PDB file of C-alpha atoms and ligand atoms in Angstrom:
ATOM      1  CA  UNK A   1      67.861 165.004  98.101  1.00 42.00           C
ATOM      2  CA  UNK A   2      70.334 162.765  99.816  1.00 48.00           C
ATOM      3  CA  UNK A   3      73.922 163.550  98.725  1.00 65.00           C
ATOM      4  CA  UNK A   4      76.251 160.800  97.703  1.00 79.00           C
ATOM      5  CA  UNK A   5      78.329 159.335 100.518  1.00 89.00           C
ATOM      6  CA  UNK A   6      82.087 160.061 100.589  1.00 93.00           C
ATOM      7  CA  UNK A   7      84.081 156.852 100.187  1.00 96.00           C
ATOM      8  CA  UNK A   8      87.163 156.404 102.343  1.00 97.00           C
ATOM      9  CA  UNK A   9      89.697 153.643 101.920  1.00 97.00           C
ATOM     10  CA  UNK A  10      91.345 152.780 105.248  1.00 97.00           C
ATOM     11  CA  UNK A  11      94.681 150.979 105.195  1.00 97.00           C
ATOM     12  CA  UNK A  12      96.289 149.491 108.303  1.00 96.00           C
ATOM     13  CA  UNK A  13      98.209 146.338 109.009  1.00 95.00           C
ATOM     14  CA  UNK A  14      96.809 146.142 112.537  1.00 94.00           C
ATOM     15  CA  UNK A  15      93.347 144.557 112.339  1.00 95.00           C
ATOM     16  CA  UNK A  16      92.139 146.144 115.578  1.00 94.00           C
ATOM     17  CA  UNK A  17      93.197 149.637 114.465  1.00 92.00           C
ATOM     18  CA  UNK A  18      91.660 149.064 111.092  1.00 94.00           C
ATOM     19  CA  UNK A  19      88.328 148.122 112.662  1.00 95.00           C
ATOM     20  CA  UNK A  20      88.343 151.064 115.044  1.00 93.00           C
ATOM     21  CA  UNK A  21      88.925 153.622 112.318  1.00 94.00           C
ATOM     22  CA  UNK A  22      86.453 151.968 109.990  1.00 95.00           C
ATOM     23  CA  UNK A  23      83.748 151.930 112.656  1.00 95.00           C
ATOM     24  CA  UNK A  24      84.316 155.543 113.533  1.00 93.00           C
ATOM     25  CA  UNK A  25      84.048 156.589 109.912  1.00 94.00           C
ATOM     26  CA  UNK A  26      80.910 154.565 109.299  1.00 95.00           C
ATOM     27  CA  UNK A  27      79.373 156.294 112.252  1.00 93.00           C
ATOM     28  CA  UNK A  28      80.381 159.634 110.753  1.00 92.00           C
ATOM     29  CA  UNK A  29      78.358 158.610 107.687  1.00 92.00           C
ATOM     30  CA  UNK A  30      81.217 157.745 105.310  1.00 95.00           C
ATOM     31  CA  UNK A  31      81.247 154.715 103.057  1.00 96.00           C
ATOM     32  CA  UNK A  32      84.310 152.717 104.142  1.00 97.00           C
ATOM     33  CA  UNK A  33      86.548 150.242 102.368  1.00 97.00           C
ATOM     34  CA  UNK A  34      89.426 148.555 104.171  1.00 97.00           C
ATOM     35  CA  UNK A  35      92.754 147.076 103.183  1.00 97.00           C
ATOM     36  CA  UNK A  36      95.224 145.254 105.501  1.00 96.00           C
ATOM     37  CA  UNK A  37      98.209 146.605 103.566  1.00 95.00           C
ATOM     38  CA  UNK A  38      99.562 148.701 100.697  1.00 95.00           C
ATOM     39  CA  UNK A  39      99.374 146.021  98.022  1.00 95.00           C
ATOM     40  CA  UNK A  40      95.718 145.310  98.705  1.00 96.00           C
ATOM     41  CA  UNK A  41      95.038 149.077  98.790  1.00 96.00           C
ATOM     42  CA  UNK A  42      96.549 149.455  95.344  1.00 96.00           C
ATOM     43  CA  UNK A  43      94.485 146.540  94.050  1.00 95.00           C
ATOM     44  CA  UNK A  44      91.299 148.152  95.371  1.00 96.00           C
ATOM     45  CA  UNK A  45      92.255 151.480  93.768  1.00 94.00           C
ATOM     46  CA  UNK A  46      92.719 149.762  90.432  1.00 93.00           C
ATOM     47  CA  UNK A  47      89.442 147.870  90.641  1.00 93.00           C
ATOM     48  CA  UNK A  48      87.207 150.614  92.028  1.00 89.00           C
ATOM     49  CA  UNK A  49      86.473 154.137  91.033  1.00 87.00           C
ATOM     50  CA  UNK A  50      84.830 156.705  93.284  1.00 90.00           C
ATOM     51  CA  UNK A  51      87.274 156.538  96.220  1.00 95.00           C
ATOM     52  CA  UNK A  52      87.452 160.061  97.609  1.00 95.00           C
ATOM     53  CA  UNK A  53      90.039 159.705 100.302  1.00 96.00           C
ATOM     54  CA  UNK A  54      92.630 157.362 101.757  1.00 97.00           C
ATOM     55  CA  UNK A  55      93.502 157.088 105.407  1.00 96.00           C
ATOM     56  CA  UNK A  56      96.611 154.991 105.787  1.00 96.00           C
ATOM     57  CA  UNK A  57      98.805 153.797 108.597  1.00 94.00           C
ATOM     58  CA  UNK A  58     102.413 154.888 108.147  1.00 92.00           C
ATOM     59  CA  UNK A  59     104.245 151.921 109.613  1.00 91.00           C
ATOM     60  CA  UNK A  60     103.316 148.772 107.736  1.00 93.00           C
ATOM     61  CA  UNK A  61     105.381 145.707 106.761  1.00 91.00           C
ATOM     62  CA  UNK A  62     105.874 145.021 103.037  1.00 87.00           C
ATOM     63  CA  UNK A  63     104.784 148.489 101.928  1.00 92.00           C
ATOM     64  CA  UNK A  64     104.710 151.471 104.251  1.00 91.00           C
ATOM     65  CA  UNK A  65     102.701 154.707 103.940  1.00 92.00           C
ATOM     66  CA  UNK A  66     105.421 156.523 102.059  1.00 92.00           C
ATOM     67  CA  UNK A  67     105.811 153.809  99.480  1.00 94.00           C
ATOM     68  CA  UNK A  68     102.025 153.557  99.136  1.00 95.00           C
ATOM     69  CA  UNK A  69     101.718 157.328  98.675  1.00 95.00           C
ATOM     70  CA  UNK A  70     104.442 157.281  96.010  1.00 94.00           C
ATOM     71  CA  UNK A  71     102.795 154.393  94.232  1.00 94.00           C
ATOM     72  CA  UNK A  72      99.392 156.157  94.211  1.00 94.00           C
ATOM     73  CA  UNK A  73     100.833 159.432  92.919  1.00 92.00           C
ATOM     74  CA  UNK A  74     102.833 157.424  90.365  1.00 91.00           C
ATOM     75  CA  UNK A  75      99.506 156.092  89.074  1.00 90.00           C
ATOM     76  CA  UNK A  76      98.591 159.680  88.350  1.00 88.00           C
ATOM     77  CA  UNK A  77      95.877 159.664  91.018  1.00 90.00           C
ATOM     78  CA  UNK A  78      95.150 162.804  92.990  1.00 89.00           C
ATOM     79  CA  UNK A  79      93.082 161.147  95.712  1.00 93.00           C
ATOM     80  CA  UNK A  80      94.008 162.868  98.983  1.00 95.00           C
ATOM     81  CA  UNK A  81      95.908 160.697 101.476  1.00 95.00           C
ATOM     82  CA  UNK A  82      96.018 161.154 105.209  1.00 95.00           C
ATOM     83  CA  UNK A  83      98.660 159.138 107.063  1.00 93.00           C
ATOM     84  CA  UNK A  84      98.441 158.052 110.677  1.00 92.00           C
ATOM     85  CA  UNK A  85     101.637 157.915 112.674  1.00 87.00           C
ATOM     86  CA  UNK A  86     103.014 157.738 116.227  1.00 80.00           C
ATOM     87  CA  UNK A  87     105.078 160.536 117.691  1.00 69.00           C
ATOM     88  CA  UNK A  88     108.267 158.538 117.139  1.00 71.00           C
ATOM     89  CA  UNK A  89     107.800 158.623 113.421  1.00 76.00           C
ATOM     90  CA  UNK A  90     106.639 162.142 112.861  1.00 77.00           C
ATOM     91  CA  UNK A  91     109.594 162.882 110.561  1.00 82.00           C
ATOM     92  CA  UNK A  92     108.458 160.042 108.336  1.00 83.00           C
ATOM     93  CA  UNK A  93     105.015 161.635 108.282  1.00 82.00           C
ATOM     94  CA  UNK A  94     106.569 164.879 106.994  1.00 83.00           C
ATOM     95  CA  UNK A  95     108.415 162.911 104.407  1.00 86.00           C
ATOM     96  CA  UNK A  96     105.109 161.313 103.370  1.00 88.00           C
ATOM     97  CA  UNK A  97     103.641 164.751 102.919  1.00 87.00           C
ATOM     98  CA  UNK A  98     106.552 165.555 100.599  1.00 88.00           C
ATOM     99  CA  UNK A  99     105.671 162.448  98.649  1.00 88.00           C
ATOM    100  CA  UNK A 100     102.157 163.785  98.158  1.00 90.00           C
ATOM    101  CA  UNK A 101     100.099 163.064 101.262  1.00 92.00           C
ATOM    102  CA  UNK A 102      97.627 165.765 102.184  1.00 92.00           C
ATOM    103  CA  UNK A 103      97.937 165.630 105.968  1.00 91.00           C
ATOM    104  CA  UNK A 104      98.831 163.393 108.848  1.00 89.00           C
ATOM    105  CA  UNK A 105      97.344 162.404 112.237  1.00 90.00           C
ATOM    106  CA  UNK A 106      99.422 161.356 115.218  1.00 88.00           C
ATOM    107  CA  UNK A 107      98.516 158.485 117.499  1.00 86.00           C
ATOM    108  CA  UNK A 108      96.819 158.462 119.932  1.00 85.00           C
ATOM    109  CA  UNK A 109      94.096 160.446 118.244  1.00 84.00           C
ATOM    110  CA  UNK A 110      90.577 161.027 119.292  1.00 84.00           C
ATOM    111  CA  UNK A 111      87.576 160.518 117.076  1.00 86.00           C
ATOM    112  CA  UNK A 112      86.908 164.215 116.517  1.00 88.00           C
ATOM    113  CA  UNK A 113      90.453 164.831 115.422  1.00 87.00           C
ATOM    114  CA  UNK A 114      90.274 162.292 112.647  1.00 89.00           C
ATOM    115  CA  UNK A 115      86.903 163.542 111.452  1.00 90.00           C
ATOM    116  CA  UNK A 116      88.061 167.184 111.411  1.00 91.00           C
ATOM    117  CA  UNK A 117      91.207 166.288 109.504  1.00 93.00           C
ATOM    118  CA  UNK A 118      89.199 164.391 106.889  1.00 93.00           C
ATOM    119  CA  UNK A 119      86.748 167.259 106.489  1.00 92.00           C
ATOM    120  CA  UNK A 120      89.600 169.793 106.206  1.00 92.00           C
ATOM    121  CA  UNK A 121      91.392 167.739 103.562  1.00 93.00           C
ATOM    122  CA  UNK A 122      88.249 167.223 101.546  1.00 91.00           C
ATOM    123  CA  UNK A 123      87.318 170.886 101.772  1.00 90.00           C
ATOM    124  CA  UNK A 124      90.844 171.857 100.613  1.00 88.00           C
ATOM    125  CA  UNK A 125      90.516 169.540  97.667  1.00 87.00           C
ATOM    126  CA  UNK A 126      87.121 170.974  96.762  1.00 86.00           C
ATOM    127  CA  UNK A 127      88.529 174.529  96.857  1.00 86.00           C
ATOM    128  CA  UNK A 128      91.479 173.524  94.727  1.00 84.00           C
ATOM    129  CA  UNK A 129      89.189 172.009  92.178  1.00 83.00           C
ATOM    130  CA  UNK A 130      87.015 175.124  92.130  1.00 82.00           C
ATOM    131  CA  UNK A 131      90.046 177.385  91.663  1.00 81.00           C
ATOM    132  CA  UNK A 132      91.170 175.184  88.757  1.00 79.00           C
ATOM    133  CA  UNK A 133      87.682 175.416  87.151  1.00 77.00           C
ATOM    134  CA  UNK A 134      87.561 179.183  87.638  1.00 77.00           C
ATOM    135  CA  UNK A 135      90.944 179.489  85.887  1.00 74.00           C
ATOM    136  CA  UNK A 136      89.683 177.287  83.098  1.00 73.00           C
ATOM    137  CA  UNK A 137      86.576 179.387  82.549  1.00 72.00           C
ATOM    138  CA  UNK A 138      88.560 182.570  82.759  1.00 69.00           C
ATOM    139  CA  UNK A 139      90.791 181.225  80.038  1.00 66.00           C
ATOM    140  CA  UNK A 140      87.755 180.375  77.965  1.00 68.00           C
ATOM    141  CA  UNK A 141      86.221 183.803  78.307  1.00 78.00           C
ATOM    142  CA  UNK A 142      89.473 185.610  77.333  1.00 84.00           C
ATOM    143  CA  UNK A 143      90.451 183.354  74.520  1.00 85.00           C
ATOM    144  CA  UNK A 144      89.013 182.372  71.213  1.00 87.00           C
ATOM    145  CA  UNK A 145      88.316 178.645  71.578  1.00 83.00           C
ATOM    146  CA  UNK A 146      89.445 177.640  68.075  1.00 88.00           C
ATOM    147  CA  UNK A 147      92.684 179.575  67.670  1.00 91.00           C
ATOM    148  CA  UNK A 148      93.640 180.171  71.295  1.00 89.00           C
ATOM    149  CA  UNK A 149      94.182 183.844  70.476  1.00 93.00           C
ATOM    150  CA  UNK A 150      92.623 186.667  72.495  1.00 93.00           C
ATOM    151  CA  UNK A 151      88.913 186.950  71.729  1.00 91.00           C
ATOM    152  CA  UNK A 152      86.873 190.031  70.796  1.00 91.00           C
ATOM    153  CA  UNK A 153      86.093 190.884  74.434  1.00 87.00           C
ATOM    154  CA  UNK A 154      89.643 190.727  75.709  1.00 90.00           C
ATOM    155  CA  UNK A 155      90.918 192.485  72.535  1.00 94.00           C
ATOM    156  CA  UNK A 156      88.706 195.449  73.387  1.00 93.00           C
ATOM    157  CA  UNK A 157      89.858 195.394  76.930  1.00 92.00           C
ATOM    158  CA  UNK A 158      93.534 195.431  75.892  1.00 94.00           C
ATOM    159  CA  UNK A 159      92.961 198.110  73.288  1.00 96.00           C
ATOM    160  CA  UNK A 160      91.199 200.287  75.836  1.00 96.00           C
ATOM    161  CA  UNK A 161      94.116 200.042  78.226  1.00 95.00           C
ATOM    162  CA  UNK A 162      96.726 200.596  75.512  1.00 96.00           C
ATOM    163  CA  UNK A 163      95.045 203.627  73.949  1.00 96.00           C
ATOM    164  CA  UNK A 164      94.742 205.164  77.354  1.00 94.00           C
ATOM    165  CA  UNK A 165      98.379 204.541  78.153  1.00 93.00           C
ATOM    166  CA  UNK A 166      99.543 205.794  74.749  1.00 94.00           C
ATOM    167  CA  UNK A 167      97.546 209.062  75.102  1.00 91.00           C
ATOM    168  CA  UNK A 168      98.622 209.647  78.647  1.00 90.00           C
ATOM    169  CA  UNK A 169     102.322 209.260  77.959  1.00 89.00           C
ATOM    170  CA  UNK A 170     102.108 210.407  74.291  1.00 91.00           C
ATOM    171  CA  UNK A 171     103.505 207.099  73.062  1.00 93.00           C
ATOM    172  CA  UNK A 172     102.930 205.594  69.604  1.00 96.00           C
ATOM    173  CA  UNK A 173     100.413 202.762  69.274  1.00 97.00           C
ATOM    174  CA  UNK A 174      99.411 201.003  66.075  1.00 98.00           C
ATOM    175  CA  UNK A 175      96.788 198.464  65.238  1.00 98.00           C
ATOM    176  CA  UNK A 176      96.107 196.302  62.225  1.00 98.00           C
ATOM    177  CA  UNK A 177      92.877 194.748  61.078  1.00 98.00           C
ATOM    178  CA  UNK A 178      93.507 191.597  59.118  1.00 98.00           C
ATOM    179  CA  UNK A 179      90.834 189.990  56.989  1.00 97.00           C
ATOM    180  CA  UNK A 180      91.230 186.714  55.127  1.00 97.00           C
ATOM    181  CA  UNK A 181      90.482 187.170  51.400  1.00 96.00           C
ATOM    182  CA  UNK A 182      87.750 185.017  49.843  1.00 92.00           C
ATOM    183  CA  UNK A 183      87.569 182.786  52.891  1.00 93.00           C
ATOM    184  CA  UNK A 184      84.074 181.713  52.088  1.00 90.00           C
ATOM    185  CA  UNK A 185      85.373 180.011  48.904  1.00 88.00           C
ATOM    186  CA  UNK A 186      87.807 177.993  50.989  1.00 88.00           C
ATOM    187  CA  UNK A 187      84.992 176.764  53.269  1.00 88.00           C
ATOM    188  CA  UNK A 188      82.724 176.061  50.331  1.00 90.00           C
ATOM    189  CA  UNK A 189      85.337 174.147  48.329  1.00 91.00           C
ATOM    190  CA  UNK A 190      87.140 172.206  51.048  1.00 91.00           C
ATOM    191  CA  UNK A 191      84.590 172.129  53.847  1.00 91.00           C
ATOM    192  CA  UNK A 192      84.434 173.827  57.204  1.00 89.00           C
ATOM    193  CA  UNK A 193      86.915 171.543  58.893  1.00 91.00           C
ATOM    194  CA  UNK A 194      89.522 172.507  56.313  1.00 93.00           C
ATOM    195  CA  UNK A 195      88.449 176.129  56.749  1.00 93.00           C
ATOM    196  CA  UNK A 196      89.014 175.822  60.520  1.00 93.00           C
ATOM    197  CA  UNK A 197      92.430 174.239  59.900  1.00 94.00           C
ATOM    198  CA  UNK A 198      93.377 177.117  57.581  1.00 95.00           C
ATOM    199  CA  UNK A 199      92.156 179.629  60.170  1.00 95.00           C
ATOM    200  CA  UNK A 200      94.400 178.072  62.844  1.00 95.00           C
ATOM    201  CA  UNK A 201      97.386 178.142  60.470  1.00 96.00           C
ATOM    202  CA  UNK A 202      96.776 181.843  59.773  1.00 97.00           C
ATOM    203  CA  UNK A 203      96.504 182.537  63.493  1.00 96.00           C
ATOM    204  CA  UNK A 204      99.844 180.787  63.981  1.00 96.00           C
ATOM    205  CA  UNK A 205     101.531 182.699  61.137  1.00 96.00           C
ATOM    206  CA  UNK A 206     100.351 186.062  62.535  1.00 97.00           C
ATOM    207  CA  UNK A 207     101.502 185.129  65.987  1.00 95.00           C
ATOM    208  CA  UNK A 208     104.909 184.118  64.617  1.00 94.00           C
ATOM    209  CA  UNK A 209     105.496 187.462  62.922  1.00 95.00           C
ATOM    210  CA  UNK A 210     104.553 189.527  65.965  1.00 94.00           C
ATOM    211  CA  UNK A 211     106.265 190.189  69.321  1.00 91.00           C
ATOM    212  CA  UNK A 212     105.102 188.763  72.579  1.00 87.00           C
ATOM    213  CA  UNK A 213     104.240 192.275  73.702  1.00 90.00           C
ATOM    214  CA  UNK A 214     101.779 192.568  70.789  1.00 94.00           C
ATOM    215  CA  UNK A 215      98.223 191.364  71.275  1.00 95.00           C
ATOM    216  CA  UNK A 216      96.895 189.130  68.536  1.00 97.00           C
ATOM    217  CA  UNK A 217      93.110 188.616  68.664  1.00 96.00           C
ATOM    218  CA  UNK A 218      90.465 186.878  66.650  1.00 95.00           C
ATOM    219  CA  UNK A 219      88.224 189.846  66.101  1.00 94.00           C
ATOM    220  CA  UNK A 220      85.422 188.269  64.139  1.00 89.00           C
ATOM    221  CA  UNK A 221      84.643 185.281  61.905  1.00 88.00           C
ATOM    222  CA  UNK A 222      87.614 185.697  59.549  1.00 94.00           C
ATOM    223  CA  UNK A 223      89.058 188.859  60.998  1.00 96.00           C
ATOM    224  CA  UNK A 224      91.990 189.388  63.312  1.00 97.00           C
ATOM    225  CA  UNK A 225      93.319 192.408  65.139  1.00 98.00           C
ATOM    226  CA  UNK A 226      96.896 192.993  66.174  1.00 98.00           C
ATOM    227  CA  UNK A 227      97.584 195.654  68.773  1.00 97.00           C
ATOM    228  CA  UNK A 228     101.186 196.920  68.700  1.00 97.00           C
ATOM    229  CA  UNK A 229     102.071 199.061  71.727  1.00 95.00           C
ATOM    230  CA  UNK A 230     105.034 201.425  71.439  1.00 95.00           C
ATOM    231  CA  UNK A 231     105.025 201.008  67.663  1.00 95.00           C
ATOM    232  CA  UNK A 232     104.874 203.857  65.142  1.00 96.00           C
ATOM    233  CA  UNK A 233     102.976 203.236  61.873  1.00 97.00           C
ATOM    234  CA  UNK A 234     106.023 202.650  59.604  1.00 96.00           C
ATOM    235  CA  UNK A 235     107.238 199.829  61.896  1.00 96.00           C
ATOM    236  CA  UNK A 236     103.773 198.369  62.117  1.00 97.00           C
ATOM    237  CA  UNK A 237     103.360 198.401  58.373  1.00 97.00           C
ATOM    238  CA  UNK A 238     106.591 196.459  57.997  1.00 97.00           C
ATOM    239  CA  UNK A 239     105.248 193.836  60.346  1.00 97.00           C
ATOM    240  CA  UNK A 240     101.983 193.830  58.411  1.00 98.00           C
ATOM    241  CA  UNK A 241     103.852 193.276  55.158  1.00 98.00           C
ATOM    242  CA  UNK A 242     105.727 190.332  56.682  1.00 97.00           C
ATOM    243  CA  UNK A 243     102.425 188.799  57.822  1.00 97.00           C
ATOM    244  CA  UNK A 244     100.884 189.305  54.377  1.00 98.00           C
ATOM    245  CA  UNK A 245     103.888 187.651  52.685  1.00 98.00           C
ATOM    246  CA  UNK A 246     104.044 184.748  55.178  1.00 97.00           C
ATOM    247  CA  UNK A 247     100.384 183.936  54.523  1.00 97.00           C
ATOM    248  CA  UNK A 248     100.658 184.350  50.766  1.00 97.00           C
ATOM    249  CA  UNK A 249     103.576 181.844  50.716  1.00 97.00           C
ATOM    250  CA  UNK A 250     102.187 179.342  53.200  1.00 96.00           C
ATOM    251  CA  UNK A 251     101.267 175.904  51.875  1.00 95.00           C
ATOM    252  CA  UNK A 252      97.892 175.516  53.611  1.00 94.00           C
ATOM    253  CA  UNK A 253      96.717 172.042  54.501  1.00 93.00           C
ATOM    254  CA  UNK A 254      93.427 170.594  55.602  1.00 91.00           C
ATOM    255  CA  UNK A 255      92.847 168.968  59.027  1.00 87.00           C
ATOM    256  CA  UNK A 256      94.036 165.668  57.489  1.00 88.00           C
ATOM    257  CA  UNK A 257      97.177 167.296  56.084  1.00 89.00           C
ATOM    258  CA  UNK A 258      95.977 167.390  52.465  1.00 91.00           C
ATOM    259  CA  UNK A 259      97.022 170.504  50.509  1.00 91.00           C
ATOM    260  CA  UNK A 260      94.291 173.099  49.986  1.00 92.00           C
ATOM    261  CA  UNK A 261      94.129 176.376  48.078  1.00 88.00           C
ATOM    262  CA  UNK A 262      96.506 179.209  48.843  1.00 93.00           C
ATOM    263  CA  UNK A 263      95.090 182.056  50.860  1.00 96.00           C
ATOM    264  CA  UNK A 264      95.831 185.739  51.309  1.00 97.00           C
ATOM    265  CA  UNK A 265      94.920 188.503  53.667  1.00 98.00           C
ATOM    266  CA  UNK A 266      94.232 192.238  53.391  1.00 98.00           C
ATOM    267  CA  UNK A 267      95.492 194.385  56.214  1.00 98.00           C
ATOM    268  CA  UNK A 268      94.383 197.893  57.248  1.00 98.00           C
ATOM    269  CA  UNK A 269      96.507 199.932  59.689  1.00 98.00           C
ATOM    270  CA  UNK A 270      96.117 203.021  61.779  1.00 98.00           C
ATOM    271  CA  UNK A 271      97.926 204.542  64.723  1.00 97.00           C
ATOM    272  CA  UNK A 272      97.860 206.854  67.682  1.00 94.00           C
ATOM    273  CA  UNK A 273      98.584 209.791  67.906  1.00 93.00           C
ATOM    274  CA  UNK A 274      99.023 210.725  64.216  1.00 92.00           C
ATOM    275  CA  UNK A 275      95.931 209.103  62.703  1.00 95.00           C
ATOM    276  CA  UNK A 276      93.516 208.765  65.561  1.00 94.00           C
ATOM    277  CA  UNK A 277      93.059 210.058  69.075  1.00 92.00           C
ATOM    278  CA  UNK A 278      90.676 207.587  70.663  1.00 93.00           C
ATOM    279  CA  UNK A 279      90.148 203.869  70.664  1.00 95.00           C
ATOM    280  CA  UNK A 280      87.010 204.247  68.605  1.00 95.00           C
ATOM    281  CA  UNK A 281      88.787 206.368  66.017  1.00 95.00           C
ATOM    282  CA  UNK A 282      91.648 203.934  65.878  1.00 96.00           C
ATOM    283  CA  UNK A 283      89.339 201.053  64.975  1.00 97.00           C
ATOM    284  CA  UNK A 284      87.302 203.166  62.571  1.00 97.00           C
ATOM    285  CA  UNK A 285      90.358 204.368  60.614  1.00 97.00           C
ATOM    286  CA  UNK A 286      91.964 200.893  60.504  1.00 97.00           C
ATOM    287  CA  UNK A 287      88.626 199.619  59.196  1.00 97.00           C
ATOM    288  CA  UNK A 288      88.549 202.282  56.460  1.00 97.00           C
ATOM    289  CA  UNK A 289      92.079 201.284  55.397  1.00 98.00           C
ATOM    290  CA  UNK A 290      91.094 197.626  55.363  1.00 97.00           C
ATOM    291  CA  UNK A 291      88.052 198.410  53.229  1.00 97.00           C
ATOM    292  CA  UNK A 292      90.207 200.377  50.807  1.00 97.00           C
ATOM    293  CA  UNK A 293      92.511 197.384  50.463  1.00 97.00           C
ATOM    294  CA  UNK A 294      89.544 195.054  49.889  1.00 96.00           C
ATOM    295  CA  UNK A 295      88.100 197.228  47.164  1.00 96.00           C
ATOM    296  CA  UNK A 296      91.374 197.755  45.427  1.00 95.00           C
ATOM    297  CA  UNK A 297      92.407 194.164  44.727  1.00 94.00           C
ATOM    298  CA  UNK A 298      92.990 192.544  48.153  1.00 96.00           C
ATOM    299  CA  UNK A 299      96.159 190.753  49.307  1.00 97.00           C
ATOM    300  CA  UNK A 300      97.679 194.078  50.356  1.00 97.00           C
ATOM    301  CA  UNK A 301      98.644 196.319  53.264  1.00 98.00           C
ATOM    302  CA  UNK A 302      96.971 199.707  53.438  1.00 98.00           C
ATOM    303  CA  UNK A 303      97.829 202.438  55.912  1.00 98.00           C
ATOM    304  CA  UNK A 304      95.035 204.916  56.758  1.00 97.00           C
ATOM    305  CA  UNK A 305      95.850 208.354  55.366  1.00 93.00           C
TER     306      UNK A 305
HETATM  307 MG1  LIG B 401     101.212 149.675 111.534  1.00 90.55          MG
END
């Protein structure tokens, strides 16, 4: 399969120089567009998409390379720009880099030099894009897409680390399992979009009542877990009570802002080292407490005993 040609826009006020660079790039198998000045270059950029790179002369009447670079960055465009300059104006080239150019080439240059610089700049851009994507996917895999909270996977990872740390240094660690009461009713009555909106509001309320050092995770469909490092059970149950109250009193609204039914949560708590010794035990005992709350009227905080 033939890959798509890279498009380079060459800008130079000197027609001979413009032609030389254009020819050399065409030979190197690039698609080439030319502009005799900055204004024309900006016009081309506004009319055409798919320009991968700009090679521009630095010294030009009317609009020089720096002004052009600033204009292009001002448009919000990230197209890499390489400026061409003579030795006398190398400081200006540096200034152009500060304005957002990717690299510069000094005159006189040979053909290889310009090709290598172009390849290097394009490769850098490709790597930067990849790094950005990797960060994006990492974010996705650690976070629940809807609420932005930690997801099940990263919650387990954090809990593993925290239980290990708590046992090693004999420090207190508490967790709470939070389950929304009668959530199915909310979805059935107001629709899933309203249910999602309510879910996000609950996530926000939990987050608001906890410290940044606590980990708030969406644990399952309508279940959240809060991991509270360095927190004994009585402190954790006070936080849980604040969360329960905040949710009970919150005027929930749909995605369109229309009021919907009030909601409540049931919270089960457990802690290391007094109620559990391992991560598995910690989850199991918090779950038992949650179940007890669910079967004894809901909308309450229950500590595992
Ligand atoms: Mg010039």
